[in-house]
Coordinates of C-alpha atoms and ligand atoms in Angstrom, one line a residue:
X99 CA 18.5 -121.4 33.4
X100 CA 17.6 -124.8 34.9
X101 CA 13.9 -125.4 35.7
X102 CA 12.8 -123.8 38.9
X103 CA 10.0 -124.6 41.3
X104 CA 8.0 -121.4 41.3
X105 CA 5.1 -120.4 43.6
X106 CA 2.8 -117.9 42.0
X107 CA 0.7 -116.2 44.7
X108 CA -2.3 -114.4 43.4
X109 CA -4.2 -112.0 45.6
X110 CA -7.6 -110.5 45.2
X111 CA -7.5 -107.6 42.7
X112 CA -8.9 -107.1 39.2
X113 CA -5.4 -107.7 37.8
X114 CA -5.7 -111.3 39.0
X115 CA -6.8 -112.1 35.4
X116 CA -3.3 -110.9 34.1
X117 CA -1.6 -113.3 36.6
X118 CA -2.7 -116.1 34.3
X119 CA -0.2 -114.7 31.8
X120 CA 2.6 -114.8 34.4
X121 CA 1.8 -118.5 35.1
X122 CA 1.7 -119.3 31.4
X123 CA 5.0 -117.6 30.7
X124 CA 6.7 -119.5 33.5
X125 CA 5.3 -122.8 32.4
X126 CA 6.3 -122.2 28.8
X127 CA 9.8 -121.4 30.2
X128 CA 10.0 -124.9 31.5
X129 CA 9.4 -124.1 35.2
X130 CA 7.3 -126.2 37.6
X131 CA 4.6 -123.7 38.7
X132 CA 2.4 -124.0 41.8
X133 CA -0.3 -121.4 42.1
X134 CA -1.5 -120.3 45.6
X135 CA -4.4 -117.9 45.2
X136 CA -6.1 -116.2 48.1
X137 CA -9.9 -116.6 48.5
X138 CA -10.2 -113.1 47.1
X139 CA -8.2 -114.0 44.0
X140 CA -10.6 -116.9 43.3
X141 CA -13.4 -114.4 43.0
X142 CA -11.6 -112.9 40.0
X143 CA -10.2 -116.0 38.3
X144 CA -11.3 -119.7 38.6
X145 CA -9.4 -122.6 40.0
X146 CA -9.9 -124.7 36.8
X147 CA -8.2 -122.0 34.7
X148 CA -5.2 -121.9 37.1
X149 CA -4.9 -125.7 37.3
X150 CA -5.1 -126.0 33.5
X151 CA -2.5 -123.3 32.9
X152 CA -0.1 -124.3 35.7
X153 CA -0.5 -128.0 35.0
X154 CA -0.6 -128.6 38.8
X155 CA -3.3 -128.8 41.4
X156 CA -4.2 -125.5 43.0
X157 CA -4.7 -125.3 46.8
X158 CA -5.9 -122.5 49.0
X159 CA -7.2 -124.0 52.1
X160 CA -4.8 -124.1 55.1
X161 CA -6.7 -127.0 56.6
X162 CA -6.5 -129.3 53.5
X163 CA -3.5 -131.7 53.1
X164 CA -2.6 -131.3 56.8
X165 CA -0.9 -134.8 56.8
X166 CA 1.6 -133.6 54.2
X167 CA 2.1 -130.4 56.2
X168 CA 1.2 -128.4 53.1
X169 CA 1.2 -125.0 54.8
X170 CA 5.0 -125.2 55.0
X171 CA 5.9 -127.8 52.3
X172 CA 5.1 -125.6 49.3
X173 CA 7.3 -122.7 50.6
X174 CA 10.1 -124.8 51.8
X175 CA 10.6 -126.4 48.4
X176 CA 10.2 -123.3 46.3
X177 CA 13.1 -121.7 44.4
X178 CA 11.2 -118.5 43.7
X179 CA 7.9 -116.8 44.9
X180 CA 6.1 -114.4 42.7
X181 CA 3.1 -112.5 44.0
X182 CA 1.1 -110.9 41.2
X183 CA -1.0 -109.0 41.7
X184 CA -0.1 -107.9 45.2
X185 CA -2.9 -105.9 46.6
X186 CA -2.5 -103.2 49.3
X187 CA -3.9 -105.7 51.8
X188 CA -1.6 -108.5 50.7
X189 CA 1.4 -106.1 51.0
X190 CA 0.4 -105.1 54.5
X191 CA 0.0 -108.7 55.5
X192 CA 3.4 -109.6 54.0
X193 CA 5.0 -106.7 55.8
X194 CA 3.6 -107.7 59.2
X195 CA 4.3 -111.4 58.6
X196 CA 0.7 -112.5 58.9
X197 CA 0.0 -116.2 58.1
X198 CA -3.8 -116.5 58.2
X199 CA -4.0 -118.2 54.8
X200 CA -1.9 -120.7 52.7
X201 CA -0.1 -117.9 50.8
X202 CA 1.0 -116.2 54.1
X203 CA 2.3 -119.5 55.5
X204 CA 4.0 -120.3 52.2
X205 CA 6.0 -117.0 52.3
X206 CA 7.0 -117.3 55.9
X207 CA 8.1 -120.9 55.5
X208 CA 10.3 -120.1 52.5
X209 CA 13.9 -118.8 52.0
X210 CA 13.3 -118.3 48.3
X211 CA 13.6 -114.8 46.7
X212 CA 10.2 -113.1 46.7
X213 CA 9.1 -110.8 43.9
X214 CA 5.9 -108.8 44.1
X215 CA 3.9 -106.9 41.5
X216 CA 1.7 -104.4 43.3
X217 CA -1.6 -103.4 41.7
X218 CA -4.1 -101.0 43.2
X219 CA -5.6 -97.6 42.8
X220 CA -3.1 -94.7 42.8
X221 CA -4.4 -93.3 46.1
X222 CA -3.9 -96.7 47.8
X223 CA -0.4 -97.0 46.3
X224 CA 0.6 -93.5 47.4
X225 CA -0.9 -93.9 50.9
X226 CA 1.8 -93.6 53.6
X227 CA 0.8 -97.0 55.0
X228 CA 1.4 -98.8 51.7
X229 CA 4.6 -96.9 51.1
X230 CA 5.9 -97.8 54.6
X231 CA 5.0 -101.5 54.0
X232 CA 6.8 -101.4 50.6
X233 CA 9.9 -100.0 52.3
X234 CA 9.8 -102.8 54.9
X235 CA 9.5 -105.4 52.2
X236 CA 12.3 -103.8 50.2
X237 CA 14.6 -103.7 53.2
X238 CA 14.0 -107.4 53.7
X239 CA 15.2 -108.0 50.1
X240 CA 11.8 -108.4 48.4
X241 CA 11.9 -107.2 44.8
X242 CA 9.1 -104.9 43.9
X243 CA 8.2 -104.8 40.2
X244 CA 6.2 -101.8 39.2
X245 CA 3.5 -100.7 39.6
X246 CA 3.3 -99.3 36.1
X247 CA 1.6 -96.0 35.2
X248 CA -1.5 -96.2 33.0
X249 CA -5.3 -96.6 32.9
X250 CA -6.7 -98.3 36.0
X251 CA -10.0 -100.2 36.4
X252 CA -12.2 -97.2 36.6
X253 CA -12.0 -94.0 34.7
X254 CA -8.8 -93.0 36.4
X255 CA -5.2 -93.4 35.4
X256 CA -1.9 -93.2 37.2
X257 CA 0.7 -95.3 39.0
X258 CA -1.0 -98.5 40.3
X259 CA -1.4 -100.7 37.3
X260 CA 0.1 -104.1 37.5
X261 CA 3.2 -104.5 35.3
X262 CA 2.8 -106.6 32.2
X263 CA 3.3 -110.4 32.8
X264 CA 6.5 -110.6 30.7
X265 CA 8.1 -107.8 32.6
X266 CA 7.3 -109.5 35.9
X267 CA 8.6 -112.9 34.8
X268 CA 11.8 -111.3 33.4
X269 CA 12.4 -109.4 36.7
X270 CA 11.7 -112.6 38.8
X271 CA 14.1 -114.8 36.8
X272 CA 16.8 -112.0 36.9
X273 CA 16.3 -112.0 40.7
X274 CA 17.0 -115.7 41.0
X275 CA 20.0 -115.4 38.7
X276 CA 21.4 -112.5 40.9
X277 CA 20.6 -114.0 44.3
X278 CA 23.5 -115.7 46.0
X279 CA 26.0 -113.6 44.1
X280 CA 27.8 -111.4 46.5
X281 CA 30.6 -110.4 44.2
X282 CA 30.6 -106.8 45.3
X283 CA 30.8 -107.5 49.0
X284 CA 32.9 -104.9 50.9
X285 CA 33.1 -102.6 47.8
X286 CA 32.0 -99.0 47.9
X287 CA 29.8 -98.0 45.0
X288 CA 28.5 -94.4 44.3
X289 CA 25.7 -94.0 41.9
X290 CA 24.1 -90.7 40.7
X291 CA 20.6 -91.0 39.4
X292 CA 17.7 -88.8 38.1
X293 CA 18.0 -85.4 36.5
X294 CA 19.2 -82.1 37.8
X295 CA 16.9 -79.0 38.1
X296 CA 18.3 -75.6 37.6
X297 CA 16.1 -72.9 39.2
X298 CA 15.0 -69.8 37.3
X299 CA 12.9 -68.4 40.1
X300 CA 11.2 -69.8 43.2
X301 CA 8.6 -71.7 41.1
X302 CA 10.4 -72.7 37.9
X303 CA 13.4 -74.7 36.8
X304 CA 15.2 -76.0 33.7
X305 CA 15.1 -79.8 33.9
X306 CA 15.2 -82.9 31.8
X307 CA 13.1 -86.1 31.5
X308 CA 15.3 -88.5 33.3
X309 CA 13.2 -90.6 35.8
X310 CA 16.1 -92.1 37.6
X311 CA 15.0 -95.7 36.9
X312 CA 18.2 -96.9 35.4
X313 CA 20.4 -95.4 38.1
X314 CA 18.2 -96.7 40.9
X315 CA 18.3 -100.2 39.3
X316 CA 22.1 -100.0 39.2
X317 CA 22.2 -99.0 42.9
X318 CA 19.8 -101.9 43.7
X319 CA 21.8 -104.4 41.7
X320 CA 25.1 -103.3 43.4
X321 CA 23.5 -103.5 46.8
X322 CA 22.0 -106.9 46.2
X323 CA 25.4 -108.1 45.2
X324 CA 26.9 -107.0 48.5
X325 CA 28.2 -103.5 47.9
X326 CA 28.0 -100.6 50.2
X327 CA 26.0 -98.2 48.0
X328 CA 25.6 -94.4 48.2
X329 CA 22.9 -93.1 45.8
X330 CA 23.1 -89.5 44.9
X331 CA 19.4 -88.9 44.0
X332 CA 18.6 -85.9 41.8
X333 CA 14.8 -85.4 41.7
X334 CA 13.8 -89.0 41.3
X335 CA 10.4 -89.8 39.9
X336 CA 10.4 -93.2 41.5
X337 CA 10.7 -94.6 45.0
X338 CA 14.2 -94.5 46.6
X339 CA 15.7 -98.0 47.0
X340 CA 16.1 -99.4 50.5
X341 CA 19.4 -100.4 51.9
X342 CA 21.3 -97.5 50.2
X343 CA 22.8 -94.4 51.8
X344 CA 20.7 -91.7 50.0
X345 CA 22.0 -88.1 49.4
X346 CA 19.3 -85.9 47.8
X347 CA 20.4 -83.2 45.6
X348 CA 18.7 -80.9 43.1
X349 CA 21.1 -78.8 41.0
X350 CA 24.3 -79.7 39.1
X351 CA 26.4 -77.8 41.6
X352 CA 24.8 -79.8 44.5
X353 CA 25.4 -83.0 42.7
X354 CA 29.0 -82.0 42.0
X355 CA 29.6 -81.4 45.7
X356 CA 28.0 -84.7 46.8
X357 CA 29.7 -86.9 44.2
X358 CA 33.1 -85.3 44.6
X359 CA 33.0 -86.0 48.4
X360 CA 31.6 -89.5 47.9
X361 CA 34.1 -90.4 45.2
X362 CA 37.0 -90.3 47.7
X363 CA 37.7 -93.9 48.6
X364 CA 34.9 -95.3 46.4
X365 CA 35.7 -98.4 44.3
X366 CA 33.2 -97.5 41.6
X367 CA 31.4 -94.2 40.6
X368 CA 28.5 -94.6 38.2
X369 CA 27.4 -91.3 36.7
X370 CA 23.9 -92.3 35.5
X371 CA 22.3 -88.9 36.3
X372 CA 21.4 -86.5 33.5
X373 CA 23.2 -83.4 34.6
X374 CA 22.2 -80.0 33.1
X375 CA 25.0 -78.5 31.0
X376 CA 23.8 -75.0 31.6
X377 CA 22.1 -73.1 34.4
X378 CA 20.5 -69.6 34.5
X379 CA 23.1 -66.9 35.0
X380 CA 20.9 -65.4 37.7
X381 CA 18.1 -66.8 39.8
X382 CA 15.3 -64.4 40.3
X383 CA 14.3 -64.0 43.9
X384 CA 10.6 -63.5 42.9
X385 CA 8.5 -65.2 40.2
X386 CA 9.4 -63.8 36.8
X387 CA 6.2 -62.0 35.6
X388 CA 4.5 -62.7 32.3
X389 CA 5.2 -59.2 31.1
X390 CA 8.9 -59.3 31.9
X391 CA 9.6 -59.0 28.2
X392 CA 7.2 -57.4 25.6
X393 CA 7.8 -59.8 22.7
X394 CA 9.5 -62.6 24.5
X395 CA 12.0 -63.5 27.2
X396 CA 15.6 -64.2 26.8
X397 CA 17.4 -66.3 29.4
X398 CA 21.1 -66.0 29.9
X399 CA 22.7 -69.3 30.7
X400 CA 26.1 -70.2 32.0
X401 CA 28.0 -73.5 31.7
X402 CA 27.8 -75.9 34.6
X403 CA 31.1 -77.7 35.4
X404 CA 31.4 -81.1 33.8
X405 CA 31.5 -83.2 36.9
X406 CA 32.6 -86.5 35.3
X407 CA 35.4 -84.8 33.4
X408 CA 36.5 -83.2 36.7
X409 CA 36.6 -86.6 38.4
X410 CA 38.3 -88.1 35.3
X411 CA 41.1 -85.6 35.3
X412 CA 41.9 -85.8 39.0
X413 CA 43.8 -88.8 40.3
X414 CA 41.3 -91.6 40.6
X415 CA 43.6 -94.6 41.0
X416 CA 41.6 -97.6 42.2
X417 CA 38.2 -96.0 41.4
X418 CA 36.4 -97.2 38.3
X419 CA 34.6 -94.3 36.6
X420 CA 31.6 -95.0 34.5
X421 CA 29.8 -92.4 32.4
X422 CA 26.6 -92.4 30.5
X423 CA 25.8 -91.0 27.2
X424 CA 22.1 -90.7 26.3
X425 CA 21.9 -89.4 22.7
X426 CA 19.2 -88.9 20.1
X427 CA 21.3 -90.1 17.1
X428 CA 19.3 -92.6 15.1
X429 CA 22.4 -94.1 13.4
X430 CA 24.1 -96.8 15.6
X431 CA 27.6 -96.0 14.4
X432 CA 27.2 -92.3 15.1
X433 CA 25.8 -93.1 18.5
X434 CA 28.9 -95.3 19.3
X435 CA 31.3 -92.6 17.9
X436 CA 29.8 -90.0 20.2
X437 CA 30.1 -92.4 23.2
X438 CA 33.7 -93.2 22.4
X439 CA 34.6 -89.5 22.0
X440 CA 32.9 -88.7 25.3
X441 CA 34.6 -91.5 27.2
X442 CA 37.9 -90.2 26.0
X443 CA 37.2 -86.6 26.6
X444 CA 36.0 -87.1 30.1
X445 CA 38.6 -89.6 31.2
X446 CA 36.1 -92.2 32.2
X447 CA 37.0 -95.9 32.3
X448 CA 33.8 -97.2 30.8
X449 CA 30.9 -95.4 29.0
X450 CA 27.3 -96.7 28.8
X451 CA 25.7 -95.5 25.6
X452 CA 22.0 -95.5 24.9
X453 CA 19.5 -93.8 22.6
X454 CA 16.9 -91.5 23.9
X455 CA 14.0 -89.7 22.2
X456 CA 10.4 -88.7 22.7
X457 CA 9.4 -92.2 23.3
X458 CA 12.6 -94.0 24.0
X459 CA 14.9 -94.2 27.1
X460 CA 13.8 -92.0 30.0
X461 CA 10.6 -93.1 31.5
X462 CA 10.6 -96.5 29.9
X463 CA 11.1 -99.7 31.9
X464 CA 13.4 -101.1 29.2
X465 CA 16.7 -100.0 27.9
X466 CA 19.1 -100.9 25.1
X467 CA 22.7 -100.2 25.9
X468 CA 26.3 -100.6 24.7
X469 CA 29.2 -100.4 27.1
X470 CA 32.4 -99.0 25.7
X471 CA 35.7 -99.9 27.2
X472 CA 39.1 -98.1 27.6
X473 CA 40.2 -98.7 24.1
X474 CA 36.9 -97.8 22.5
X475 CA 36.0 -101.4 22.2
X476 CA 32.4 -102.7 22.8
X477 CA 32.5 -104.6 26.1
X478 CA 28.9 -105.6 26.0
X479 CA 25.7 -104.8 24.2
X480 CA 22.4 -105.7 25.9
X481 CA 18.7 -105.1 25.8
X482 CA 16.2 -105.8 28.5
X483 CA 14.4 -104.4 31.6
X484 CA 16.3 -101.7 33.4
X485 CA 16.8 -104.2 36.2
X486 CA 18.4 -106.8 33.9
X487 CA 20.5 -104.1 32.2
X488 CA 21.7 -102.9 35.6
X489 CA 22.8 -106.4 36.5
X490 CA 24.7 -106.7 33.2
X491 CA 26.4 -103.4 33.9
X492 CA 27.4 -104.7 37.4
X493 CA 28.8 -107.9 35.7
X494 CA 31.1 -105.7 33.6
X495 CA 32.1 -103.8 36.8
X496 CA 32.9 -107.0 38.6
X497 CA 35.0 -108.4 35.7
X498 CA 36.9 -105.0 35.4
X499 CA 37.7 -105.2 39.1
X500 CA 38.7 -108.8 38.9
X501 CA 41.3 -108.0 36.2
X502 CA 42.4 -105.1 38.5
X503 CA 42.5 -103.1 35.3
X504 CA 41.5 -99.8 36.8
X505 CA 43.2 -97.1 34.8
X506 CA 46.3 -95.4 36.2
X507 CA 45.8 -91.9 37.5
X508 CA 44.9 -89.6 34.7
X509 CA 46.7 -86.3 34.9
X510 CA 46.0 -85.2 31.3
X511 CA 43.8 -82.1 31.1
X512 CA 40.5 -82.8 29.3
X513 CA 38.3 -80.2 27.8
X514 CA 34.7 -80.6 28.9
X515 CA 32.5 -81.6 26.0
Ligands
C5P92 O1 28.3 -84.6 27.9 P1 27.2 -85.4 28.3 O2 26.2 -84.6 29.2 O3 26.5 -86.2 27.3 O4 27.8 -86.5 29.3 C1 27.0 -87.4 30.0 C2 27.8 -88.0 31.1 O5 28.5 -86.9 31.8 C3 26.9 -88.6 32.2 O6 27.6 -89.6 32.8 C4 26.7 -87.4 33.1 O7 26.3 -87.8 34.5 C5 28.0 -86.7 33.1 N1 27.9 -85.2 33.2 C6 28.5 -84.5 34.2 N2 28.5 -83.2 34.3 C7 27.8 -82.4 33.4 C8 27.1 -83.1 32.3 C9 27.2 -84.5 32.3 O8 29.2 -85.2 35.0 N3 27.7 -81.1 33.5

């Protein structure tokens, strides 16, 4: 990537000290970095540090440098604005378009992509006011990175921690790379994300650990590249993306209904959700009691339909079908072999294969994937943030559509795996 002029806005939270890492990573990447701290930020980290690390003078005062019209000049010439940390107050000001300091003016005067990394206590993050402000910013195309879940400044822990500097920088540079590309304009993309829940009784379910992060990132990447996106959201553990038509479902049967309807006329269907293979044969109307069985409890399960295989074996001319295989195999060749067999069995055009485990895959912000093509060939193999992986998957989708190589209608019967 050619060097960018990057504005790093720092607002007044404890995580301001970690913003030094963001500045440093961008400078080491060869970018020209201009730091715009708020007064609050300067209580946590000193101007000399920011000047030394950014290798540029640091300004905060709106009434300094008036002759050079600094309040708009910095924003007008920026290629990218990163705000890390973004406090609840800064997010509220950005959402309302307040310009009572240099950072507010810089953002309003700029057409550059804006990437923010929220950092605050969990209660403040979850507050409806903050969530409404985040939704406004997302709908304006602001990229929100994190917050991560983990220990906060006090004794508490939860969502609210600023993402690590390298994750923020990677997401920000991905955002610049993706902006301006509208290569899915006018296309209809359906994405399933999350994990289904199969109820046992009114209070319990059989579920899985899928957070929905990768599916949501794919929906966001497709939308930012101009697609008309429907997200079929199964029990997401993260915020729903703005700008997508959202259908909320919970069970595999609900997901089947939603995706089968949505697939009609879609150009692309991405089945990223983790769908339960089995559901309880009967759902108890009341809570199953502890003494239901003397020595234990046996649950009877029945097979769920294989939704992807169902789509794969019905005519889907003009619709690119993409399946996902999340497997625990530690051997790369075995993992690939499983992915190839599943793609074939389900009649999908492409299959995205990744490894999952106790500490890999589901809740993580990173992913390592291989995309398998129609002839079992490896189309791409990438590792990175779920956002960058999503963008790589969309690259494959775009190139498949360009070659108009969507498979002829499949009429062959496939056994569900
Ligand atoms: O067979 P397996 O569950 O590993 O296949 C995973 C792929 O198939 C995913 O794309 C998932 O969304 C889809 N699937 C489905 N219906 C099921 C189970 C999985 O569509 N019942």
